[in-house]
């Protein structure tokens, strides 16, 4: 009888712990989980006028550069201090065999990577646009988007297989895939720390995963994390976190195109690109 009571007590204790963990995980996902780094406001730091449709723009704090990929995937434009530094694309001189740039991503060393999905190649360039190296992808059928996570692992969205593919950081060797057949029209792929998230424009949903491939949540609208894992939503020209502690109007911006890098947000409007720094 004594042994039975001990076993019953252990079962109840484990159940309570599991229930508590589930509650903690819910708060971890949907609230400000870092009170020390609670966001207070957005501070505008850069406005770049544009005269062409933009697919993606990324600001690099490290070298104060703004990288802009045009909507037709043909040219990458680099600005620094609002001045043109370089253009890289199919029709540019000195760019090797780059044919179609479908996505761009910053690495932790400050260099930029380009994905040429026509040739299934990744190019690494420096902040001035000089090609440093390239790598051919053999596994994906149609790689269209990618991101480099905190540990320099490479995560690629393969439109052909409709899944996310993970590559080792140093050897760029394919490791595993996850999230197969979950997406309709992915617009952006991002990562910070142990989080990967993808906004699907076709479903108007954000899917968030651990780097292990475990699905954390899927929610309506465009959500993203900052570098401290605060969770934000962009909706109706306003930016706010889930617990509504932080609201910042972006009323004059009409295009729903956002990229994040650390505590910087790059938002593409119809005629300009705006870069904001999150202040804590």
mmCIF file of C-alpha atoms in Angstrom:
data_model
loop_
_atom_site.group_PDB
_atom_site.id
_atom_site.type_symbol
_atom_site.label_atom_id
_atom_site.label_comp_id
_atom_site.label_asym_id
_atom_site.label_seq_id
_atom_site.Cartn_x
_atom_site.Cartn_y
_atom_site.Cartn_z
ATOM 1 C CA UNK A 1 0.000 0.000 0.000
ATOM 2 C CA UNK A 2 2.878 2.348 0.852
ATOM 3 C CA UNK A 3 4.486 1.686 -2.543
ATOM 4 C CA UNK A 4 1.144 2.379 -4.278
ATOM 5 C CA UNK A 5 0.868 5.758 -2.524
ATOM 6 C CA UNK A 6 4.412 6.673 -3.550
ATOM 7 C CA UNK A 7 3.702 5.792 -7.196
ATOM 8 C CA UNK A 8 0.420 7.733 -7.121
ATOM 9 C CA UNK A 9 2.209 10.751 -5.607
ATOM 10 C CA UNK A 10 4.895 10.623 -8.334
ATOM 11 C CA UNK A 11 2.270 10.433 -11.097
ATOM 12 C CA UNK A 12 0.391 13.461 -9.706
ATOM 13 C CA UNK A 13 3.645 15.434 -9.280
ATOM 14 C CA UNK A 14 4.773 14.719 -12.850
ATOM 15 C CA UNK A 15 1.328 15.698 -14.194
ATOM 16 C CA UNK A 16 1.460 19.012 -12.311
ATOM 17 C CA UNK A 17 4.965 19.717 -13.595
ATOM 18 C CA UNK A 18 3.925 18.989 -17.166
ATOM 19 C CA UNK A 19 0.907 21.275 -16.775
ATOM 20 C CA UNK A 20 3.146 24.004 -15.356
ATOM 21 C CA UNK A 21 5.634 23.609 -18.231
ATOM 22 C CA UNK A 22 2.836 23.928 -20.770
ATOM 23 C CA UNK A 23 1.711 27.180 -19.141
ATOM 24 C CA UNK A 24 5.284 28.493 -19.069
ATOM 25 C CA UNK A 25 5.710 27.590 -22.741
ATOM 26 C CA UNK A 26 2.524 29.464 -23.619
ATOM 27 C CA UNK A 27 3.773 32.593 -21.835
ATOM 28 C CA UNK A 28 7.132 32.091 -23.469
ATOM 29 C CA UNK A 29 5.559 32.247 -26.884
ATOM 30 C CA UNK A 30 3.025 35.000 -26.591
ATOM 31 C CA UNK A 31 4.244 37.496 -24.015
ATOM 32 C CA UNK A 32 7.354 39.575 -23.426
ATOM 33 C CA UNK A 33 9.596 36.896 -21.990
ATOM 34 C CA UNK A 34 12.505 39.230 -21.284
ATOM 35 C CA UNK A 35 11.409 42.019 -18.905
ATOM 36 C CA UNK A 36 14.940 43.435 -18.861
ATOM 37 C CA UNK A 37 14.720 44.007 -22.626
ATOM 38 C CA UNK A 38 11.128 45.131 -22.922
ATOM 39 C CA UNK A 39 10.665 47.226 -26.107
ATOM 40 C CA UNK A 40 9.674 50.850 -25.582
ATOM 41 C CA UNK A 41 9.650 52.524 -29.009
ATOM 42 C CA UNK A 42 10.818 52.467 -32.602
ATOM 43 C CA UNK A 43 13.433 55.046 -33.511
ATOM 44 C CA UNK A 44 13.789 55.906 -37.231
ATOM 45 C CA UNK A 45 17.436 55.814 -38.286
ATOM 46 C CA UNK A 46 17.335 55.661 -42.081
ATOM 47 C CA UNK A 47 15.077 56.575 -44.995
ATOM 48 C CA UNK A 48 16.092 55.414 -48.478
ATOM 49 C CA UNK A 49 14.015 56.607 -51.471
ATOM 50 C CA UNK A 50 13.433 53.942 -54.138
ATOM 51 C CA UNK A 51 12.090 54.001 -57.690
ATOM 52 C CA UNK A 52 11.586 50.281 -58.312
ATOM 53 C CA UNK A 53 9.498 47.463 -56.764
ATOM 54 C CA UNK A 54 11.371 45.771 -53.907
ATOM 55 C CA UNK A 55 11.154 42.125 -52.868
ATOM 56 C CA UNK A 56 13.384 42.338 -49.787
ATOM 57 C CA UNK A 57 15.596 44.842 -47.990
ATOM 58 C CA UNK A 58 18.042 44.195 -45.137
ATOM 59 C CA UNK A 59 19.970 46.695 -43.021
ATOM 60 C CA UNK A 60 23.365 45.701 -41.597
ATOM 61 C CA UNK A 61 24.309 47.564 -38.424
ATOM 62 C CA UNK A 62 27.843 46.187 -38.624
ATOM 63 C CA UNK A 63 28.773 47.957 -41.853
ATOM 64 C CA UNK A 64 25.887 50.467 -42.021
ATOM 65 C CA UNK A 65 24.785 49.079 -45.379
ATOM 66 C CA UNK A 66 21.329 48.660 -46.874
ATOM 67 C CA UNK A 67 20.892 45.706 -49.255
ATOM 68 C CA UNK A 68 17.900 45.861 -51.607
ATOM 69 C CA UNK A 69 16.684 43.000 -53.816
ATOM 70 C CA UNK A 70 14.332 44.067 -56.611
ATOM 71 C CA UNK A 71 11.016 42.304 -57.147
ATOM 72 C CA UNK A 72 12.097 40.718 -60.435
ATOM 73 C CA UNK A 73 15.011 38.911 -58.744
ATOM 74 C CA UNK A 74 17.477 40.340 -61.227
ATOM 75 C CA UNK A 75 19.515 42.861 -59.249
ATOM 76 C CA UNK A 76 20.859 43.520 -55.764
ATOM 77 C CA UNK A 77 21.566 47.169 -54.917
ATOM 78 C CA UNK A 78 23.903 48.164 -52.071
ATOM 79 C CA UNK A 79 23.632 51.552 -50.351
ATOM 80 C CA UNK A 80 25.804 52.971 -47.586
ATOM 81 C CA UNK A 81 25.036 56.307 -45.951
ATOM 82 C CA UNK A 82 22.265 56.659 -48.544
ATOM 83 C CA UNK A 83 24.804 56.524 -51.384
ATOM 84 C CA UNK A 84 24.932 53.832 -54.073
ATOM 85 C CA UNK A 85 27.884 51.459 -53.565
ATOM 86 C CA UNK A 86 27.279 48.686 -56.081
ATOM 87 C CA UNK A 87 24.761 46.802 -58.194
ATOM 88 C CA UNK A 88 24.964 43.047 -58.585
ATOM 89 C CA UNK A 89 22.908 41.034 -61.026
ATOM 90 C CA UNK A 90 22.632 39.188 -64.262
ATOM 91 C CA UNK A 91 23.480 42.202 -66.397
ATOM 92 C CA UNK A 92 26.232 43.571 -64.159
ATOM 93 C CA UNK A 93 29.891 43.264 -65.003
ATOM 94 C CA UNK A 94 32.252 41.244 -62.842
ATOM 95 C CA UNK A 95 29.595 39.137 -61.127
ATOM 96 C CA UNK A 96 30.490 35.775 -62.618
ATOM 97 C CA UNK A 97 27.552 33.602 -63.522
ATOM 98 C CA UNK A 98 24.815 34.995 -61.261
ATOM 99 C CA UNK A 99 21.512 34.574 -63.099
ATOM 100 C CA UNK A 100 18.557 35.027 -60.769
ATOM 101 C CA UNK A 101 18.813 36.231 -57.152
ATOM 102 C CA UNK A 102 15.762 34.902 -55.330
ATOM 103 C CA UNK A 103 16.774 35.791 -51.761
ATOM 104 C CA UNK A 104 19.450 37.445 -49.607
ATOM 105 C CA UNK A 105 20.545 36.930 -45.989
ATOM 106 C CA UNK A 106 23.164 38.332 -43.640
ATOM 107 C CA UNK A 107 25.726 36.083 -41.966
ATOM 108 C CA UNK A 108 27.072 36.724 -38.476
ATOM 109 C CA UNK A 109 30.460 37.803 -39.874
ATOM 110 C CA UNK A 110 28.784 40.743 -41.642
ATOM 111 C CA UNK A 111 28.987 39.277 -45.141
ATOM 112 C CA UNK A 112 25.914 38.857 -47.313
ATOM 113 C CA UNK A 113 24.782 35.643 -49.000
ATOM 114 C CA UNK A 114 22.786 35.500 -52.236
ATOM 115 C CA UNK A 115 20.662 32.597 -53.462
ATOM 116 C CA UNK A 116 20.644 32.049 -57.217
ATOM 117 C CA UNK A 117 17.719 29.662 -57.531
ATOM 118 C CA UNK A 118 18.108 29.370 -61.309
ATOM 119 C CA UNK A 119 21.504 27.688 -60.867
ATOM 120 C CA UNK A 120 20.882 26.432 -57.295
ATOM 121 C CA UNK A 121 23.938 28.292 -56.039
ATOM 122 C CA UNK A 122 24.743 30.332 -52.949
ATOM 123 C CA UNK A 123 27.157 33.247 -53.286
ATOM 124 C CA UNK A 124 28.960 34.900 -50.397
ATOM 125 C CA UNK A 125 29.839 38.558 -50.957
ATOM 126 C CA UNK A 126 31.503 41.244 -48.845
ATOM 127 C CA UNK A 127 29.892 44.568 -47.896
ATOM 128 C CA UNK A 128 31.050 46.150 -51.164
ATOM 129 C CA UNK A 129 29.588 43.406 -53.341
ATOM 130 C CA UNK A 130 32.740 41.416 -54.151
ATOM 131 C CA UNK A 131 32.137 37.661 -54.489
ATOM 132 C CA UNK A 132 34.159 35.742 -51.889
ATOM 133 C CA UNK A 133 32.940 32.186 -52.510
ATOM 134 C CA UNK A 134 30.051 30.139 -53.866
ATOM 135 C CA UNK A 135 28.443 26.798 -53.135
ATOM 136 C CA UNK A 136 26.224 24.547 -55.306
ATOM 137 C CA UNK A 137 23.098 23.019 -53.777
ATOM 138 C CA UNK A 138 22.358 19.492 -54.980
ATOM 139 C CA UNK A 139 19.420 18.416 -52.777
ATOM 140 C CA UNK A 140 16.704 21.085 -53.300
ATOM 141 C CA UNK A 141 14.460 20.936 -56.375
ATOM 142 C CA UNK A 142 13.643 24.646 -56.396
ATOM 143 C CA UNK A 143 15.308 26.644 -53.575
ATOM 144 C CA UNK A 144 13.656 30.064 -53.346
ATOM 145 C CA UNK A 145 14.377 31.394 -49.847
ATOM 146 C CA UNK A 146 16.946 30.878 -47.123
ATOM 147 C CA UNK A 147 18.242 32.199 -43.813
ATOM 148 C CA UNK A 148 21.397 31.776 -41.719
ATOM 149 C CA UNK A 149 20.676 31.134 -38.044
ATOM 150 C CA UNK A 150 22.554 32.069 -34.864
ATOM 151 C CA UNK A 151 24.892 29.096 -35.252
ATOM 152 C CA UNK A 152 25.572 29.779 -38.950
ATOM 153 C CA UNK A 153 23.479 26.812 -40.003
ATOM 154 C CA UNK A 154 21.706 27.278 -43.321
ATOM 155 C CA UNK A 155 17.923 26.836 -43.591
ATOM 156 C CA UNK A 156 16.509 26.727 -47.130
ATOM 157 C CA UNK A 157 12.913 26.715 -48.284
ATOM 158 C CA UNK A 158 12.562 24.313 -51.218
ATOM 159 C CA UNK A 159 9.480 25.251 -53.207
ATOM 160 C CA UNK A 160 9.738 22.031 -55.222
ATOM 161 C CA UNK A 161 9.367 19.832 -52.135
ATOM 162 C CA UNK A 162 7.486 22.466 -50.116
ATOM 163 C CA UNK A 163 9.663 21.978 -47.040
ATOM 164 C CA UNK A 164 12.485 23.537 -45.017
ATOM 165 C CA UNK A 165 15.951 22.011 -45.392
ATOM 166 C CA UNK A 166 18.760 22.401 -42.837
ATOM 167 C CA UNK A 167 22.474 22.436 -43.704
ATOM 168 C CA UNK A 168 25.497 22.160 -41.400
ATOM 169 C CA UNK A 169 27.275 25.437 -40.649
ATOM 170 C CA UNK A 170 30.853 24.636 -41.693
ATOM 171 C CA UNK A 171 30.593 21.956 -44.373
ATOM 172 C CA UNK A 172 27.168 23.085 -45.674
ATOM 173 C CA UNK A 173 26.227 19.419 -45.697
ATOM 174 C CA UNK A 174 22.496 18.623 -45.825
ATOM 175 C CA UNK A 175 21.257 17.298 -42.457
ATOM 176 C CA UNK A 176 17.458 17.059 -42.344
ATOM 177 C CA UNK A 177 14.145 18.526 -43.510
ATOM 178 C CA UNK A 178 10.920 19.498 -41.772
ATOM 179 C CA UNK A 179 7.584 21.341 -42.228
ATOM 180 C CA UNK A 180 6.733 19.531 -45.445
ATOM 181 C CA UNK A 181 3.570 20.600 -47.317
ATOM 182 C CA UNK A 182 2.667 23.266 -44.742
ATOM 183 C CA UNK A 183 2.994 26.381 -46.905
ATOM 184 C CA UNK A 184 1.113 27.994 -49.784
ATOM 185 C CA UNK A 185 2.985 31.199 -50.646
ATOM 186 C CA UNK A 186 5.899 31.875 -48.254
ATOM 187 C CA UNK A 187 6.895 35.548 -48.266
ATOM 188 C CA UNK A 188 9.700 35.717 -45.707
ATOM 189 C CA UNK A 189 11.954 33.349 -43.762
ATOM 190 C CA UNK A 190 13.754 34.520 -40.608
ATOM 191 C CA UNK A 191 15.725 33.176 -37.646
ATOM 192 C CA UNK A 192 17.082 34.329 -34.284
ATOM 193 C CA UNK A 193 18.673 32.221 -31.543
ATOM 194 C CA UNK A 194 16.827 28.863 -31.588
ATOM 195 C CA UNK A 195 13.791 30.204 -33.491
ATOM 196 C CA UNK A 196 12.891 29.935 -37.173
ATOM 197 C CA UNK A 197 9.732 31.531 -38.501
ATOM 198 C CA UNK A 198 8.146 31.876 -41.892
ATOM 199 C CA UNK A 199 5.330 34.178 -42.951
ATOM 200 C CA UNK A 200 2.999 32.598 -45.508
ATOM 201 C CA UNK A 201 1.247 35.318 -47.496
ATOM 202 C CA UNK A 202 -1.076 32.791 -49.160
ATOM 203 C CA UNK A 203 -2.517 31.748 -45.795
ATOM 204 C CA UNK A 204 -1.781 35.028 -43.981
ATOM 205 C CA UNK A 205 -0.157 32.951 -41.249
ATOM 206 C CA UNK A 206 3.140 32.861 -39.422
ATOM 207 C CA UNK A 207 4.665 29.481 -38.569
ATOM 208 C CA UNK A 208 7.351 29.368 -35.867
ATOM 209 C CA UNK A 209 9.677 26.429 -35.227
ATOM 210 C CA UNK A 210 12.570 25.476 -33.007
ATOM 211 C CA UNK A 211 15.791 24.835 -34.903
ATOM 212 C CA UNK A 212 15.142 21.130 -34.238
ATOM 213 C CA UNK A 213 12.099 21.367 -36.517
ATOM 214 C CA UNK A 214 9.451 21.298 -33.781
ATOM 215 C CA UNK A 215 6.450 23.511 -34.544
ATOM 216 C CA UNK A 216 5.936 26.075 -31.754
ATOM 217 C CA UNK A 217 2.925 27.924 -33.114
ATOM 218 C CA UNK A 218 0.998 28.997 -36.179
ATOM 219 C CA UNK A 219 -0.966 32.233 -35.938
ATOM 220 C CA UNK A 220 -2.872 34.492 -38.311
ATOM 221 C CA UNK A 221 -1.007 37.581 -39.472
ATOM 222 C CA UNK A 222 2.651 38.516 -39.773
ATOM 223 C CA UNK A 223 4.591 37.853 -36.555
ATOM 224 C CA UNK A 224 8.298 38.060 -35.818
ATOM 225 C CA UNK A 225 10.833 37.990 -32.986
ATOM 226 C CA UNK A 226 13.449 40.536 -32.052
ATOM 227 C CA UNK A 227 16.934 39.587 -30.879
ATOM 228 C CA UNK A 228 15.654 39.184 -27.289
ATOM 229 C CA UNK A 229 12.817 36.877 -28.366
ATOM 230 C CA UNK A 230 10.060 39.430 -27.829
ATOM 231 C CA UNK A 231 7.239 38.549 -30.190
ATOM 232 C CA UNK A 232 5.717 41.213 -32.455
ATOM 233 C CA UNK A 233 2.888 41.444 -34.936
ATOM 234 C CA UNK A 234 2.577 43.727 -37.958
ATOM 235 C CA UNK A 235 -1.028 44.573 -38.776
ATOM 236 C CA UNK A 236 -2.916 47.550 -40.238
ATOM 237 C CA UNK A 237 0.166 49.777 -40.472
ATOM 238 C CA UNK A 238 1.047 49.306 -36.810
ATOM 239 C CA UNK A 239 3.615 47.234 -34.981
ATOM 240 C CA UNK A 240 2.810 45.787 -31.574
ATOM 241 C CA UNK A 241 3.741 42.961 -29.270
ATOM 242 C CA UNK A 242 1.263 40.339 -28.148
ATOM 243 C CA UNK A 243 0.722 41.834 -24.706
ATOM 244 C CA UNK A 244 0.076 45.284 -26.235
ATOM 245 C CA UNK A 245 2.866 46.954 -24.231
ATOM 246 C CA UNK A 246 4.388 48.375 -27.381
ATOM 247 C CA UNK A 247 2.589 50.039 -30.284
ATOM 248 C CA UNK A 248 4.277 52.057 -32.984
ATOM 249 C CA UNK A 249 2.364 53.519 -35.951
ATOM 250 C CA UNK A 250 3.779 53.058 -39.434
ATOM 251 C CA UNK A 251 0.933 54.916 -41.095
ATOM 252 C CA UNK A 252 2.757 56.220 -44.137
ATOM 253 C CA UNK A 253 4.039 52.792 -45.110
ATOM 254 C CA UNK A 254 1.715 50.824 -47.360
ATOM 255 C CA UNK A 255 3.708 47.764 -48.407
ATOM 256 C CA UNK A 256 3.575 44.795 -46.067
ATOM 257 C CA UNK A 257 7.236 43.830 -46.472
ATOM 258 C CA UNK A 258 9.295 43.529 -43.292
ATOM 259 C CA UNK A 259 12.704 42.047 -42.501
ATOM 260 C CA UNK A 260 14.433 41.944 -39.127
ATOM 261 C CA UNK A 261 18.089 41.765 -38.194
ATOM 262 C CA UNK A 262 18.866 41.845 -34.494
ATOM 263 C CA UNK A 263 17.001 44.840 -33.042
ATOM 264 C CA UNK A 264 16.585 46.550 -36.416
ATOM 265 C CA UNK A 265 13.447 46.469 -38.559
ATOM 266 C CA UNK A 266 13.571 47.213 -42.283
ATOM 267 C CA UNK A 267 10.179 48.102 -43.728
ATOM 268 C CA UNK A 268 9.620 48.615 -47.455
ATOM 269 C CA UNK A 269 7.089 51.248 -48.491
ATOM 270 C CA UNK A 270 5.920 52.051 -52.007
ATOM 271 C CA UNK A 271 8.468 54.811 -52.577
ATOM 272 C CA UNK A 272 10.957 54.375 -49.773
ATOM 273 C CA UNK A 273 12.604 51.962 -47.371
ATOM 274 C CA UNK A 274 12.554 52.806 -43.670
ATOM 275 C CA UNK A 275 14.925 51.353 -41.089
ATOM 276 C CA UNK A 276 13.996 51.471 -37.400
ATOM 277 C CA UNK A 277 15.886 50.561 -34.273
ATOM 278 C CA UNK A 278 13.924 49.016 -31.411
ATOM 279 C CA UNK A 279 14.688 50.893 -28.200
ATOM 280 C CA UNK A 280 14.446 49.018 -24.891
#
